[in-house]
Structure formats: structure tokens, C-alpha cells
XYZ file of C-alpha atoms in Angstrom:
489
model
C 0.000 0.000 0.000
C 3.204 2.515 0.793
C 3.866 2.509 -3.009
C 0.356 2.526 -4.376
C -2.054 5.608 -5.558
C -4.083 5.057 -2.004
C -0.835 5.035 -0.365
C -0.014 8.206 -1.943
C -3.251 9.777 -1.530
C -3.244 9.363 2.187
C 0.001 10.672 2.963
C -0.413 13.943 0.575
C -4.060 14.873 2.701
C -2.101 13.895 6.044
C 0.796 15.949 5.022
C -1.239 19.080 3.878
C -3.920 19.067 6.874
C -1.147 19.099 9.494
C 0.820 21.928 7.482
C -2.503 24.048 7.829
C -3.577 23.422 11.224
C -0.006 23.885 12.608
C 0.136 27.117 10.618
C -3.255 28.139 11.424
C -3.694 26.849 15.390
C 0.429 26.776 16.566
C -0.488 24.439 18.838
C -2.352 21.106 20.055
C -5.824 20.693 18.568
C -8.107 17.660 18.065
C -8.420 17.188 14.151
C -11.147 15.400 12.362
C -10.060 15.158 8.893
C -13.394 14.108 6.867
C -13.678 12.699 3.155
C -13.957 14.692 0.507
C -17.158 13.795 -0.426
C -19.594 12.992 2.762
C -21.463 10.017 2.523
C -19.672 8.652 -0.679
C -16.195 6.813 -1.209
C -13.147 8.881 -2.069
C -12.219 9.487 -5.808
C -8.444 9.487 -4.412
C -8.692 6.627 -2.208
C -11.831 3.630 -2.810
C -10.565 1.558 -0.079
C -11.297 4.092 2.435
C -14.970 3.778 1.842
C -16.709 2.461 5.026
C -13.533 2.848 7.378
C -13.844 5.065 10.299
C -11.518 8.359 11.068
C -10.515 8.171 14.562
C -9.635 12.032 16.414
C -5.733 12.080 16.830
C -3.633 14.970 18.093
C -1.234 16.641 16.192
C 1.696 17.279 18.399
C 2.725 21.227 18.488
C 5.839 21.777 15.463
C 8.142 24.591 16.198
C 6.967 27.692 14.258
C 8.295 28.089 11.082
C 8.120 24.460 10.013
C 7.141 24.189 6.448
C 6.563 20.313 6.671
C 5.571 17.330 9.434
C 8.213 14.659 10.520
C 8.221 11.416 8.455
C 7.012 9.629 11.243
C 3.559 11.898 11.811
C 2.173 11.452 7.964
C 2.369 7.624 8.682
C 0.351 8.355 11.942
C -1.585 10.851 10.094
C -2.893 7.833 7.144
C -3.139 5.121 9.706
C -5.419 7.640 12.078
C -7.380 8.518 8.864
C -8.157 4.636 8.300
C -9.058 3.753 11.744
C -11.198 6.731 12.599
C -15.115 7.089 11.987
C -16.847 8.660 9.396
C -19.490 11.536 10.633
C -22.769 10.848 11.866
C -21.640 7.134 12.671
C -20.821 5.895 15.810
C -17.065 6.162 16.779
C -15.144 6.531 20.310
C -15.307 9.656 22.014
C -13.119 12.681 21.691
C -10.764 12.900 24.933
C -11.829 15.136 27.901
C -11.905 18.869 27.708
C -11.349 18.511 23.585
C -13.470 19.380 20.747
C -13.955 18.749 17.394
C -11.836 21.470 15.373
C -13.124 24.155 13.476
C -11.568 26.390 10.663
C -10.565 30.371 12.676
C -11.559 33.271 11.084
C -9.732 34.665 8.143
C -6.494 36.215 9.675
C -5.866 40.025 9.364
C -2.016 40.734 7.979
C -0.708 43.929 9.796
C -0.353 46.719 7.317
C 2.270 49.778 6.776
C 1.337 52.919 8.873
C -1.775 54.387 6.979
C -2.247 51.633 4.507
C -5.441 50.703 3.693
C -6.719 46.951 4.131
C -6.186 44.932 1.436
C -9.692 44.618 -0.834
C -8.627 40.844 -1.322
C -8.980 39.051 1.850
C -6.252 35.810 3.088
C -8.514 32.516 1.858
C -9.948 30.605 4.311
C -9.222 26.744 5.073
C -11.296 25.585 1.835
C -9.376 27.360 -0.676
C -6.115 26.846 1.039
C -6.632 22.819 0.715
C -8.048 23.097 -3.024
C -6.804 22.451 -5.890
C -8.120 25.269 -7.953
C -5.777 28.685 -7.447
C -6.854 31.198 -5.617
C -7.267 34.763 -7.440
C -3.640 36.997 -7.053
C -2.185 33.614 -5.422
C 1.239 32.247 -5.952
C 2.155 28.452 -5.337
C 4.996 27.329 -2.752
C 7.307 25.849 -4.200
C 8.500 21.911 -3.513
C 12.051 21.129 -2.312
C 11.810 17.941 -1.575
C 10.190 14.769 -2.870
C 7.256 14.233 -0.070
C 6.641 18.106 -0.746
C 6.456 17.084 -4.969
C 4.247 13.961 -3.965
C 2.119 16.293 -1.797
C 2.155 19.061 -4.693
C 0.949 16.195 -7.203
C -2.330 15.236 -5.058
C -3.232 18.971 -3.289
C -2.113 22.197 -3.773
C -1.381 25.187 -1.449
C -1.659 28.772 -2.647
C -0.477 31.279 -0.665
C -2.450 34.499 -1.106
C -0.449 37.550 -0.333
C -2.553 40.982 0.679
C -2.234 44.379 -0.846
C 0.331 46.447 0.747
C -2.189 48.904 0.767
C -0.911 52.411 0.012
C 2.442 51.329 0.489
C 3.247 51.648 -3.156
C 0.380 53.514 -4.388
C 0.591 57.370 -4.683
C -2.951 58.965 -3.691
C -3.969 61.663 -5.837
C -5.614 64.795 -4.048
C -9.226 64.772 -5.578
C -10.524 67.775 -8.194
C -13.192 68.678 -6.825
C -11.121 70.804 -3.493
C -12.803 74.015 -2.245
C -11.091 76.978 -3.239
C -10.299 77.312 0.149
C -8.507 74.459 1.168
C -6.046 75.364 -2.187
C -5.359 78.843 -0.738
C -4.054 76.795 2.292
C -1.842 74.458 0.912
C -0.643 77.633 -1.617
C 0.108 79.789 1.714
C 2.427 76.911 3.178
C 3.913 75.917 0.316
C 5.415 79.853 -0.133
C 6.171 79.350 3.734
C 7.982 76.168 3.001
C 9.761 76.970 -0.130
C 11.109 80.580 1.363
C 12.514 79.030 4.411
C 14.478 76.581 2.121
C 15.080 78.059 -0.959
C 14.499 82.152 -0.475
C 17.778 82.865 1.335
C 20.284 81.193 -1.562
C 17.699 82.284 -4.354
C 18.800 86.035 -2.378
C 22.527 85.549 -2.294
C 22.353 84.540 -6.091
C 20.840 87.806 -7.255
C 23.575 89.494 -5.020
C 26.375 87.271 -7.027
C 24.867 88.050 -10.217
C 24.526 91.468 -9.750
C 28.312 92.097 -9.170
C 28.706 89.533 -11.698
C 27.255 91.443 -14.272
C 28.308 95.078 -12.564
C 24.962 96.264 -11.552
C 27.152 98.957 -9.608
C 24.131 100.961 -9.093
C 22.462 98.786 -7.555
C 24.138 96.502 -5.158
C 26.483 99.523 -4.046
C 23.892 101.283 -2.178
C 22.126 97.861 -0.750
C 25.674 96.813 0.946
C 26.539 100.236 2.098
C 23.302 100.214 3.708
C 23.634 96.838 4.886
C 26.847 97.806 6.608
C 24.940 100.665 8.785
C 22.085 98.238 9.535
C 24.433 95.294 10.530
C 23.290 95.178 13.989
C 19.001 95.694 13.590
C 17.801 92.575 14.529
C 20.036 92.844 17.813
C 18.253 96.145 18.717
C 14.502 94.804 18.224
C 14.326 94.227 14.100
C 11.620 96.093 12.230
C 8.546 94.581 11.897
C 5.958 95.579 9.282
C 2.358 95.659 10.191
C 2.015 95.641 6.807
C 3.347 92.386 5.641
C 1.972 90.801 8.894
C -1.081 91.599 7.767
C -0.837 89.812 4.541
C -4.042 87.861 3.752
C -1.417 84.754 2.891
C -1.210 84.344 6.978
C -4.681 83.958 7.354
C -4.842 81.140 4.660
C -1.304 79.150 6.385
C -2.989 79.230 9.856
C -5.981 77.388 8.991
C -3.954 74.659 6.599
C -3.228 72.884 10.135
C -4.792 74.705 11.587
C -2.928 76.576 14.422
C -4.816 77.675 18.053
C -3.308 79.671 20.773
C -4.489 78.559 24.384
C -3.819 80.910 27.679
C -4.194 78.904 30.937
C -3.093 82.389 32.969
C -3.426 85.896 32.765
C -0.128 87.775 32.162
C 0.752 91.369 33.872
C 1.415 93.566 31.154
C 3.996 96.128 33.419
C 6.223 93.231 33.757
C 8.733 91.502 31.120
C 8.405 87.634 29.664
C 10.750 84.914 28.811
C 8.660 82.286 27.111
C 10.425 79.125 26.458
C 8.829 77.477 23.442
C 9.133 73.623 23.239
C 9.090 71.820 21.142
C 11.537 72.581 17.931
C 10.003 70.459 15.649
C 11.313 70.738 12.171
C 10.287 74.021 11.335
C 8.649 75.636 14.283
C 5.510 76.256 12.596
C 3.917 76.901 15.537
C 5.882 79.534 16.313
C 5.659 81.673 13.549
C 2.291 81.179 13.139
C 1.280 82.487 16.857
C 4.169 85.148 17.174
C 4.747 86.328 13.738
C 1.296 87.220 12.180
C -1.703 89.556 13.128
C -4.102 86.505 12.224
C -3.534 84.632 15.403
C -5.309 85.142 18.822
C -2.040 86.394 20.456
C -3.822 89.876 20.229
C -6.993 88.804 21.535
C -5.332 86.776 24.413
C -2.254 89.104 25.304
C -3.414 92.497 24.886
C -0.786 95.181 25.731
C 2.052 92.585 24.433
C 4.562 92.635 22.052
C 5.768 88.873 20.790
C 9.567 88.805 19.653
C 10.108 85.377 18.022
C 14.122 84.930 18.513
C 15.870 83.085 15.894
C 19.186 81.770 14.485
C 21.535 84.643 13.621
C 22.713 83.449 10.243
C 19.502 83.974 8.748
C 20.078 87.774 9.096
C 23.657 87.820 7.431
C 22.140 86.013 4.334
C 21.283 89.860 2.265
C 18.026 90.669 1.245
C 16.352 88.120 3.183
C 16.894 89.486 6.147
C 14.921 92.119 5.276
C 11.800 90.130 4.448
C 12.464 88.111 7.461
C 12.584 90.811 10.157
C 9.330 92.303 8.487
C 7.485 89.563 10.683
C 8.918 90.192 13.664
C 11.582 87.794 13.900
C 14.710 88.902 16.014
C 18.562 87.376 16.559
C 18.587 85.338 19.693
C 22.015 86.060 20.620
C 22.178 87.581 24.357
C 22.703 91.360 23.166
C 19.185 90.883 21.329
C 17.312 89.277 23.994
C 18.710 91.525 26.594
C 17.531 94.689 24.323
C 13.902 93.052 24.482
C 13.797 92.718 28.182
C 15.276 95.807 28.800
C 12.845 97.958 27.573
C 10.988 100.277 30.050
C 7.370 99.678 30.375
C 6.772 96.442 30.360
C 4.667 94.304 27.861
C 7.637 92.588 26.187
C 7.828 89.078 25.236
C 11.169 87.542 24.677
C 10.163 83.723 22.712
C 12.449 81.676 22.836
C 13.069 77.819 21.020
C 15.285 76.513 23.752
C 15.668 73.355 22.248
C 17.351 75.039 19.307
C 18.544 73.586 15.789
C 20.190 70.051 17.940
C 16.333 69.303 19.128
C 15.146 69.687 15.142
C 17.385 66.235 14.438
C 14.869 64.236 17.271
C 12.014 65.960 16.325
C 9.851 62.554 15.037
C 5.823 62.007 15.155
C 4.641 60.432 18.030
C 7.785 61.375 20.306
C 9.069 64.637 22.389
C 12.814 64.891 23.137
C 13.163 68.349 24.515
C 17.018 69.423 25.177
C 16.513 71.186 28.062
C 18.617 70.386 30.995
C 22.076 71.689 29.593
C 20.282 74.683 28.633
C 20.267 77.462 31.213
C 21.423 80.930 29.735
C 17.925 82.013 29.578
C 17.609 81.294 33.134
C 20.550 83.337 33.539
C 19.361 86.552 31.573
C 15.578 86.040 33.065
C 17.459 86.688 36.769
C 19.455 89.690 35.640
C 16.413 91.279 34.017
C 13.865 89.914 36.223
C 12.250 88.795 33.664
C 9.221 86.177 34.557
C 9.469 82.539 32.950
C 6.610 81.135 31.698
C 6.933 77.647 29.574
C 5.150 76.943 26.178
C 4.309 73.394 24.947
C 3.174 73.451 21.016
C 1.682 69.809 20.717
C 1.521 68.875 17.255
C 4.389 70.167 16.538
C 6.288 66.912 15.891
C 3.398 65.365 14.027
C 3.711 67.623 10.722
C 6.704 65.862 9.244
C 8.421 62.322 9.274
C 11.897 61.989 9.331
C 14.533 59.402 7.875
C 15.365 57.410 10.816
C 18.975 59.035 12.235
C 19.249 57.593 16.083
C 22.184 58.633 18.231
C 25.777 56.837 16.966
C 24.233 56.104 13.193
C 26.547 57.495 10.419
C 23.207 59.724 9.267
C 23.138 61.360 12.752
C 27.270 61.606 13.316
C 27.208 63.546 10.317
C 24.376 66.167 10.819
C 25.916 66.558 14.639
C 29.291 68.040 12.619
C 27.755 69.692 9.788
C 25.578 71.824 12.617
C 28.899 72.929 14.401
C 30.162 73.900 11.312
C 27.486 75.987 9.964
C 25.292 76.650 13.107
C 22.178 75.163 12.116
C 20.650 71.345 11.637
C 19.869 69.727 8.337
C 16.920 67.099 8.967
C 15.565 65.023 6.091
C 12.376 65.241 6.261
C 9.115 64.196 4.412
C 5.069 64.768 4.687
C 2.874 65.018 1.547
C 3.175 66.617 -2.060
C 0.977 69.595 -3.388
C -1.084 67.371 -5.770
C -0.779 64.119 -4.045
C -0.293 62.891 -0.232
C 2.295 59.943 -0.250
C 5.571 61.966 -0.231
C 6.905 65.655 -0.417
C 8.286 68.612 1.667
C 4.238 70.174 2.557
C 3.482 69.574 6.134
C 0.453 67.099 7.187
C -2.770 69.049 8.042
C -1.920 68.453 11.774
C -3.615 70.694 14.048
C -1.039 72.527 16.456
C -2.495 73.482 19.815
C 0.201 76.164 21.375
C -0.779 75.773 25.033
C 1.035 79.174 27.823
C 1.444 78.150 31.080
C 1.655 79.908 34.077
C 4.336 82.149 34.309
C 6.777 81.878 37.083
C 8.089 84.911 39.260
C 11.759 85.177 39.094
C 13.458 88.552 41.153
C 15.446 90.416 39.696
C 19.470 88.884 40.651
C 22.242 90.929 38.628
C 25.010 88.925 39.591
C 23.023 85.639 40.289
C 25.103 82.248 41.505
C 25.245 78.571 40.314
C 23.224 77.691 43.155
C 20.741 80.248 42.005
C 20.334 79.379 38.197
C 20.487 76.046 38.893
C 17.269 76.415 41.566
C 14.987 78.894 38.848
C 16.133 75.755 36.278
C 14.672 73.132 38.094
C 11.724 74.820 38.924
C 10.955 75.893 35.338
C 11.634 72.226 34.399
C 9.023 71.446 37.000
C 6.569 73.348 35.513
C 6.760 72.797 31.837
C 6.223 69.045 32.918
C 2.955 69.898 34.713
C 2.108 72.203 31.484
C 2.491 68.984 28.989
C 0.676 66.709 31.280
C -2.497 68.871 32.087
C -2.998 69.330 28.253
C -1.310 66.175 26.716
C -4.753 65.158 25.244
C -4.405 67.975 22.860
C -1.873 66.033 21.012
């Protein structure tokens, strides 16, 4: 019988029933394995016709094996011979076991944001047929009881659409005008804080190039005499802030300022903005437009967003960048803001800086804060009052290329940012015209929450022990600050 057409019959449905149930169960279940036509003899196998299956166990296989030991497919055929047929008499199944059913269809786990797959895994039935399943590839035999097994039953494997994985998602036509003002708005944002300062110092080249004399002669002997402006408070245009291209870039997220305390307006501010996120969106849209609630919530106050000095040595667009209110943050600039008489001065500050930009990934906050304590520093000699700001959101409107601490990505944007003073992420979010890659942000909505601020006296020679004390009570307090609003998030 080993060498006959029964023989090989038997051991083929043996062998392909235990590869399915160990796949399927990964474990000990009671398995009934009925004929393929109830009530009728076998078309593989006539001399099973009248013999009665008996319930065996198949003994748990270590995951990953593609095929049952030699010894169980004999087990599995002489089980099959001896057992009984259903609806006939036969000996009972052992305590606490039960006759084995086919699970549900398994769910494969998709990519991040990829849609489920519109052709589902097959069930038992089409796993164990020998008709091919739609999209479905076979396995491949190695060895000669897999062939023998191939030549009696078949098993497809069915692989699931990866979804959006490797589909690009066209934005639909039918967009309110709206919503294409928005993306418009940010993508002028975008492409001016990447591309407007060298696009700047090439018209400057060419002009001297090309001896434009006239022209670039008076710009740099003006520039020369306004050197130091956005150390002595910049000079902000209502005008530009104004500009009805604000409106449209805070509602693309959209952005919303939240005040948990009111603020005296006789007394100076330090707000420390956390976190950087890749380009401190937030930010700019809160402190740097006249289409935000800062106004509404802060009346009597004067926001001075404090950025990266190099910006304002790049020529001509330093002069479109201090029309928004943007100032240096080197010490002589934030010391000018605080020291004005009067009160109702707000010195913001993104004290995690261009280093925190490099950790800035969705679904994560690493704020580089405890090394940083100059503004604790200047807020004592000034008397300035600290009050912490968490953006949440902020982190969510880009991905970034995977660069963790010691990788050969990260090592490298570490020493390019002492070199030049400034971080280069790679980043990525969605296109203009489509939403599966590009440099637009994700319509994430930022929620800038202001805590309470904290009272610092005024110290102009202040000790370690001093900074160090303010420092761990700001620290204190921009933890309470994230987790009273986390939800936001």
C-alpha cells in the first residue's frame, strides 16, 4: 500500500492538513479530517470507503516548520483509516477537547496608513483546493514528499495588498477653493525658508557679476549701517503681517493659541517654546502674524520670536524676514527686548534650538533642556518672569529618515551643525497634488498651550546655586504644562 495511488493519496491529505492546522492553530488541537465527499467513497482513495476516522492529536511543530516529521504522515494515514466517518458511531473525543473548526480569516498587519487589502487571506477551503486562488502564488517543492504532496493537493499562498504602500494617492478635483489657498500659503512658507535665502545671495552674485554697480552699491553700504538691527529689536511691518497669505497658512493645520493664565502687562516675559520640531511652525504662526489670537489673548504685548543669527547675514532676506517680527537670539538681542521700560515685552524663545530639530519625530518629544540654562541666567538679571510653552503637534507635521544617536546619518548632521550653526533634517510629509511623499506639512492641528508664568526677582550677579534652583523649577513646571494638556496632542 506505501507505493500505491491510495498510499499516496493518504500521505499527501495527512501531510497538507497538518501543514494548515499547525500554521493556522500553533499548537495542540483535536483534528477530524473528513472525506472529501460525505457520505460517498473517495475518488483518491476507494478503499477508504466504510472505514472510520478516529480524532488524533497533532503534536505542536516549532513555528516556522514548512513540513511534518516522516514519522507523523504515517500516523496521520493510519489515524485517517481507523477513525469514523461523521454521523456514525465512533469513540469519544478525549476530555476537555473538541472537534476542530476552521478560525476566522487572519488580518495581515499593514504599513502605517495603509489601507486593508480589498482581497482578503482565503480561508481553510481554498487553502486545501486544488483550484488557485485569485492573485495567489504556489509554494514551491524542495523535496520529494513536498512534490508527492504538490501532485495530489495544492497550497496557494495568497499575499494581501500592501495597501498604500506603493500607491501614490492623488488629491481629488473637486477641493474648495479654500482648502487650495491653504496648501498655496504653506507651500510659499515652506519653499522661502528653504530656498528664499540662496535664491537672495544669487541675485547678489549676479549682480556684481554682471556690474549692476548701481544697484548693489547702495544695498551693501546700507547693509553695513544696519548690521546690527535685529540685535536692537528688528523692524517689523504691520504691513506684511497683515498679509491675507497668513490667514490662509494658519488654517492649513490649523494653528490655536491657548492661555491657561493671565499675564501682567507692566512686567517683562521669557517664554520658552518647546518643542523645535522641524520648522517651528507653531511659532511663527502664533508670534509672527496679526491673524492669530495672540492679540486677543495678550493684549498690551509685544511677541519677539528669537531666531538663528545666520539667517540675518544672508542679504536681502533678512529684510523680508525681520518684516514679521523675527529677532537674533544672541544675548545682546534678547537683553535689548527685556530691557525695555514699560513692560509688555515678550522675549520667545526655542530653547531646544537647531540640535532638538534632528529628534524631532511624530509620536515622540525629546526636549534638550537640561544643559540649557542661559535664559535662566538673563531672566534673573532682568527679572524677567518665565513662563513655559508646549506646542503639541508640533512633531506630528513631518516624518523623518530614521537618524538615532551613533548612526553614520546622525554623526554627520551633529558636525555639519557645528560647522554651519544650524541642523539639516531630512524630512518628508505630503506633495501639493498628491499625499504619499513631499516637503508640505500634514494638516496636523497645532495646539500652542502658555502656562503659568513663574516669578523670578530680579538677581544681577546671580550664583550657580541660584540658576540652577529657577532651572529646576521651570523644568518642573513645563512638565505639569504637557501633562495637564497632553490630550491635545
Amino acid at each position: 500500500m506505501e507505493g500505491s495511488e491510495e498510499g499516496v493519496g493518504l500521505r499527501a491529505d495527512a501531510l497538507g492538513m497538518c501543514w494548515v492546522v499547525d500554521q493556522l492553530n500553533n499548537g495542540q488541537i483535536l483534528v477530524e479530517i473528513p472525506d472529501p465527499q460525505p457520505g460517498g467513497p473517495s475518488p483518491r482513495c476507494p478503499a477508504r470507503a466504510g472505514r472510520q476516522l478516529t480524532p488524533f492529536a497533532i503534536p505542536r511543530v516549532p513555528r516556522g516548520a514548512l513540513s511534518p516529521a516522516p514519522g507523523r504522515a504515517s500516523q496521520c494515514a493510519r489515524a485517517s483509516a481507523a477513525a469514523p466517518r461523521p454521523g456514525r458511531s465512533g469513540p469519544a473525543l478525549a476530555p476537555g477537547a473538541r472537534d476542530w473548526r476552521p478560525p476566522a480569516p487572519a488580518q495581515r498587519a499593514l504599513l502605517p496608513g495603509a489601507k486593508s487589502s480589498p482581497r482578503p487571506l482565503p480561508g481553510l477551503c481554498p487553502l486545501l483546493s486544488a483550484q488557485p486562488v485569485p492573485g495567489a502564488r504556489i509554494r514551491p517543492s524542495t523535496s520529494l514528499r513536498g512534490r508527492r504532496a504538490a501532485g495530489c493537493r495544492r497550497l496557494w499562498l495568497a499575499r494581501s495588498s500592501a495597501g498604500r504602500a506603493m500607491k501614490v494617492e492623488f488629491a481629488p478635483l473637486n477641493i474648495p477653493l479654500t482648502r487650495r489657498l491653504q496648501t498655496a500659503a504653506v507651500l510659499q512658507w515652506v519653499l522661502s525658508f528653504l530656498l528664499l535665502a540662496q535664491v537672495c545671495i544669487g541675485i547678489i552674485v549676479m549682480l556684481i557679476i554682471h556690474n549692476y554697480w548701481f544697484l548693489y552699491i547702495p544695498y551693501l553700504t546700507w547693509l553695513y549701517f544696519d548690521w546690527n538691527t535685529p540685535e536692537q529689536g528688528g523692524r517689523r511691518s504691520n504691513w506684511v503681517r497683515n498679509w491675507a497669505v497668513w490667514k490662509y497658512f494658519k488654517d492649513y493645520f490649523p494653528i490655536h493659541l491657548i492661555k491657561t493664565q493671565d499675564l501682567d502687562p507692566s512686567h517683562n516675559y521669557i517664554f520658552g517654546f518647546h518643542p523645535h520640531g522641524i520648522l517651528v511652525a507653531g511659532a511663527f504662526g502664533n508670534f509672527c502674524t496679526n491673524y492669530s489670537d495672540f492679540k486677543q489673548l495678550f493684549p498690551g504685548f509685544t511677541a519677539y520670536l528669537h531666531v538663528l543669527p545666520f539667517w540675518f547675514r544672508c542679504p536681502l532676506f533678512r529684510e523680508y524676514l525681520m518684516s514679521s517680527g523675527p529677532v537674533s537670539v544672541s544675548k545682546k538681542s534678547v537683553s535689548y527686548v527685556l530691557s525695555k521700560d514699560g513692560g509688555g515685552n515678550i522675549s520667545v524663545i526655542v530653547l531646544g534650538g537647531a540640535e532638538e530639530s534632528l529628534d524631532a519625530h511624530p509620536g515622540k518629544f525629546t526636549l534638550f533642556i537640561r544643559q540649557r540654562k542661559g535664559f535662566v541666567k538673563i531672566a534673573l538679571t532682568h527679572g524677567a518672569c518665565l513662563v513655559p510653552v508646549f506646542s503639541f503637534g508640533e512633531n506630528e507635521l513631518f516624518k523623518q529618515i530614521s537618524n538615532p544617536e551613533g548612526s553614520w546619518l546622525r554623526t554627520i548632521q551633529e558636525k555639519l551643525q557645528k560647522i554651519m550653526g544650524f541642523a539639516l533634517p531630512l524630512f518628508h510629509a505630503r506633495g501639493v497634488f498628491q499625499y504619499n511623499f513631499g516637503l508640505m506639512p500634514y494638516r496636523k492641528a497645532i495646539h500652542t498651550v502658555v502656562g503659568r508664568p513663574i516669578p523670578v526677582r530680579q538677581t544681577l550677579h546671580p550664583t550657580l546655586e541660584q540658576i540652577e534652583e529657577l532651572h529646576q523649577t521651570y523644568m518642573e513646571e513645563l512638565r505639569k504644562l504637557f501633562e495637564e494638556h497632553k490630550g491635545k496632542d
